[in-house]
Amino acid sequence: MGKKGKLALLGVAVIVLILVGIRISGSREQPKLPDVGKFDDYATQLKWGRYVNTKYKIVFPYPLSWSMNTTTLIFEDGDLITVEFLGPTQKERAEFYDGARFTVMIPQKTDLDLSGWIAEKHKGLPGEKPPDVNDVQLNGRNFKKVYTCGLGCFTYYYTTIDGQVYGVMTFADGPQKTGLEAILKEMLAKLELGSN
């Protein structure tokens, strides 16, 4: 077989491999966005990734179908990262009413005890109900859970490690709220902070 024949055979082989590859990758079933009331089917399709920040020693799992957002302004002293799911009825540039968020704050140094720090950061407006504060454990670490309702209701989780406050805010609302809250709970259960 001559040089031209070998090149032609090689070309045909490459084309066949490309077509086989396209057929195989095209036949994989992709997760579908949930219809209202079908979130459980969607939740079973979730594939998980891990967010790792070595500077602040923060690690948590998140659904790969959720998006990363570095432009949120939830915490007064700065957000490190937000992982969010936007529901089908959520509109751009509108109050967040359909979806879920898991926002991690940039850890803050403090000389206050955790209760004092929370009291400073979560002062209600006149006439607002004070936040509910409870002790909880997440992944073997003690946290203060702070539930606030003012301009929306949010749940915060705070702990101190080596003189720094670490915090996470969670929020879920909309038609899929129950399923989204279950995912947020799973993310919190596997949250690793500091020298865990």
XYZ file of C-alpha atoms in Angstrom:
196
model
C 0.000 0.000 0.000
C 1.383 3.371 -1.000
C 1.697 6.535 1.064
C -1.596 7.927 -0.328
C -3.425 4.695 0.509
C -2.156 4.729 4.107
C -3.204 8.375 4.543
C -6.659 7.626 3.114
C -7.054 4.624 5.446
C -5.902 6.728 8.414
C -8.385 9.468 7.459
C -11.274 7.001 7.276
C -10.291 5.498 10.652
C -10.224 8.960 12.285
C -13.652 9.842 10.863
C -15.120 6.531 12.081
C -13.697 7.100 15.587
C -15.111 10.632 15.693
C -18.557 9.425 14.626
C -18.504 6.613 17.204
C -17.433 9.105 19.900
C -20.239 11.506 18.989
C -22.791 8.704 19.090
C -21.586 7.473 22.493
C -21.453 10.944 24.093
C -24.793 11.922 22.562
C -26.533 8.849 23.960
C -25.817 9.725 27.616
C -28.888 10.932 29.425
C -28.414 14.448 30.756
C -30.055 15.571 34.016
C -33.160 17.623 33.297
C -34.292 20.672 35.216
C -37.158 19.766 37.500
C -40.801 20.361 36.733
C -42.840 21.651 39.637
C -43.433 18.815 42.084
C -40.798 16.539 40.560
C -37.758 17.685 42.473
C -37.127 14.257 44.020
C -36.486 12.806 40.541
C -34.055 15.636 39.878
C -32.304 15.226 43.235
C -31.472 11.601 42.491
C -29.702 12.696 39.277
C -27.432 15.199 41.038
C -23.727 14.767 40.678
C -21.631 16.382 43.380
C -18.409 18.350 43.307
C -16.258 19.741 46.124
C -15.431 23.379 46.720
C -11.991 23.696 48.324
C -10.415 26.928 49.553
C -6.940 26.242 50.947
C -6.373 29.833 52.147
C -9.297 29.713 54.591
C -9.433 25.898 54.929
C -13.054 25.620 53.779
C -14.387 22.526 52.006
C -17.970 21.608 51.143
C -19.835 19.503 48.582
C -22.164 21.123 46.072
C -24.342 19.895 43.213
C -22.491 20.334 39.918
C -25.742 21.528 38.348
C -25.713 24.581 40.643
C -23.753 27.683 39.670
C -20.925 29.501 41.439
C -21.469 33.204 42.093
C -18.716 35.476 43.408
C -20.738 38.710 43.187
C -23.223 38.265 46.052
C -23.185 40.694 48.971
C -24.802 38.731 51.792
C -22.237 39.232 54.556
C -21.253 42.700 55.737
C -17.518 41.925 55.609
C -17.577 40.004 52.337
C -18.710 36.786 50.703
C -16.127 34.193 49.762
C -18.399 32.175 47.455
C -22.060 31.513 46.762
C -23.303 28.292 45.208
C -26.851 28.709 43.958
C -29.721 27.085 42.110
C -32.039 29.415 40.224
C -35.556 28.068 39.817
C -37.496 28.306 36.561
C -39.618 31.286 37.662
C -36.709 33.352 39.064
C -36.272 36.628 37.171
C -32.990 38.497 36.696
C -32.456 41.615 38.808
C -35.299 40.666 41.140
C -35.586 39.629 44.753
C -34.488 36.000 45.142
C -37.736 34.025 45.429
C -37.249 30.782 43.463
C -34.160 28.730 44.180
C -31.505 28.144 46.816
C -28.250 29.701 47.972
C -25.347 28.483 50.066
C -23.096 31.479 50.793
C -19.806 31.296 52.710
C -18.440 34.445 54.311
C -14.812 35.499 54.365
C -13.696 34.498 57.902
C -13.347 37.492 60.243
C -10.982 37.974 63.169
C -12.730 38.827 66.422
C -11.945 39.424 70.073
C -15.603 38.887 71.003
C -17.157 35.602 71.999
C -19.440 34.163 69.319
C -22.673 35.307 71.001
C -21.343 38.859 71.279
C -20.193 38.847 67.655
C -23.626 37.622 66.501
C -25.375 40.299 68.599
C -23.223 42.961 66.877
C -23.849 41.653 63.346
C -27.548 40.808 63.635
C -29.075 43.919 65.164
C -32.668 44.114 64.032
C -34.335 47.237 62.760
C -36.798 48.953 65.114
C -39.958 46.845 65.345
C -38.316 43.697 63.947
C -38.406 40.466 65.875
C -34.943 39.623 67.261
C -33.209 36.693 65.571
C -33.679 33.161 66.898
C -30.291 31.784 68.002
C -29.758 28.085 68.749
C -26.795 25.778 69.280
C -26.353 23.103 66.582
C -23.665 20.651 65.499
C -22.519 20.337 61.896
C -19.999 17.665 60.960
C -18.797 17.372 64.570
C -18.330 21.120 65.123
C -20.448 23.413 67.347
C -22.245 26.258 65.572
C -24.734 28.964 66.430
C -27.725 28.831 64.091
C -29.237 32.288 63.569
C -32.640 32.613 61.904
C -33.572 36.174 60.949
C -36.628 37.667 59.296
C -36.526 41.267 58.161
C -36.274 41.896 54.460
C -36.697 38.174 53.862
C -35.933 35.217 56.132
C -32.441 33.728 56.198
C -30.574 31.108 58.210
C -26.958 31.690 59.211
C -24.519 29.260 60.825
C -21.491 30.620 62.710
C -18.555 29.099 64.554
C -15.187 30.343 65.796
C -11.867 28.730 64.982
C -8.565 30.173 66.219
C -10.041 33.632 66.880
C -11.880 33.853 63.561
C -15.598 33.660 62.891
C -16.627 31.390 60.024
C -20.134 31.748 58.645
C -22.533 30.266 56.125
C -25.931 31.573 55.012
C -28.550 29.259 53.527
C -31.786 30.150 51.782
C -34.393 28.220 49.812
C -37.780 29.252 48.472
C -40.156 28.581 45.635
C -42.049 25.516 44.406
C -39.075 23.194 45.086
C -38.271 24.562 48.543
C -38.475 21.222 50.395
C -36.083 19.446 48.026
C -33.701 22.409 47.948
C -33.639 22.559 51.754
C -32.710 18.853 51.825
C -29.762 19.555 49.508
C -28.638 22.515 51.652
C -28.852 20.295 54.750
C -26.621 17.708 53.067
C -24.106 20.420 52.127
C -24.046 21.685 55.728
C -23.622 18.170 57.127
C -20.380 17.756 55.157
C -19.011 21.290 55.649
C -15.355 21.269 56.766
C -13.798 24.380 58.304
C -10.375 25.215 59.671
C -8.274 22.311 60.869
C -11.251 19.904 61.091
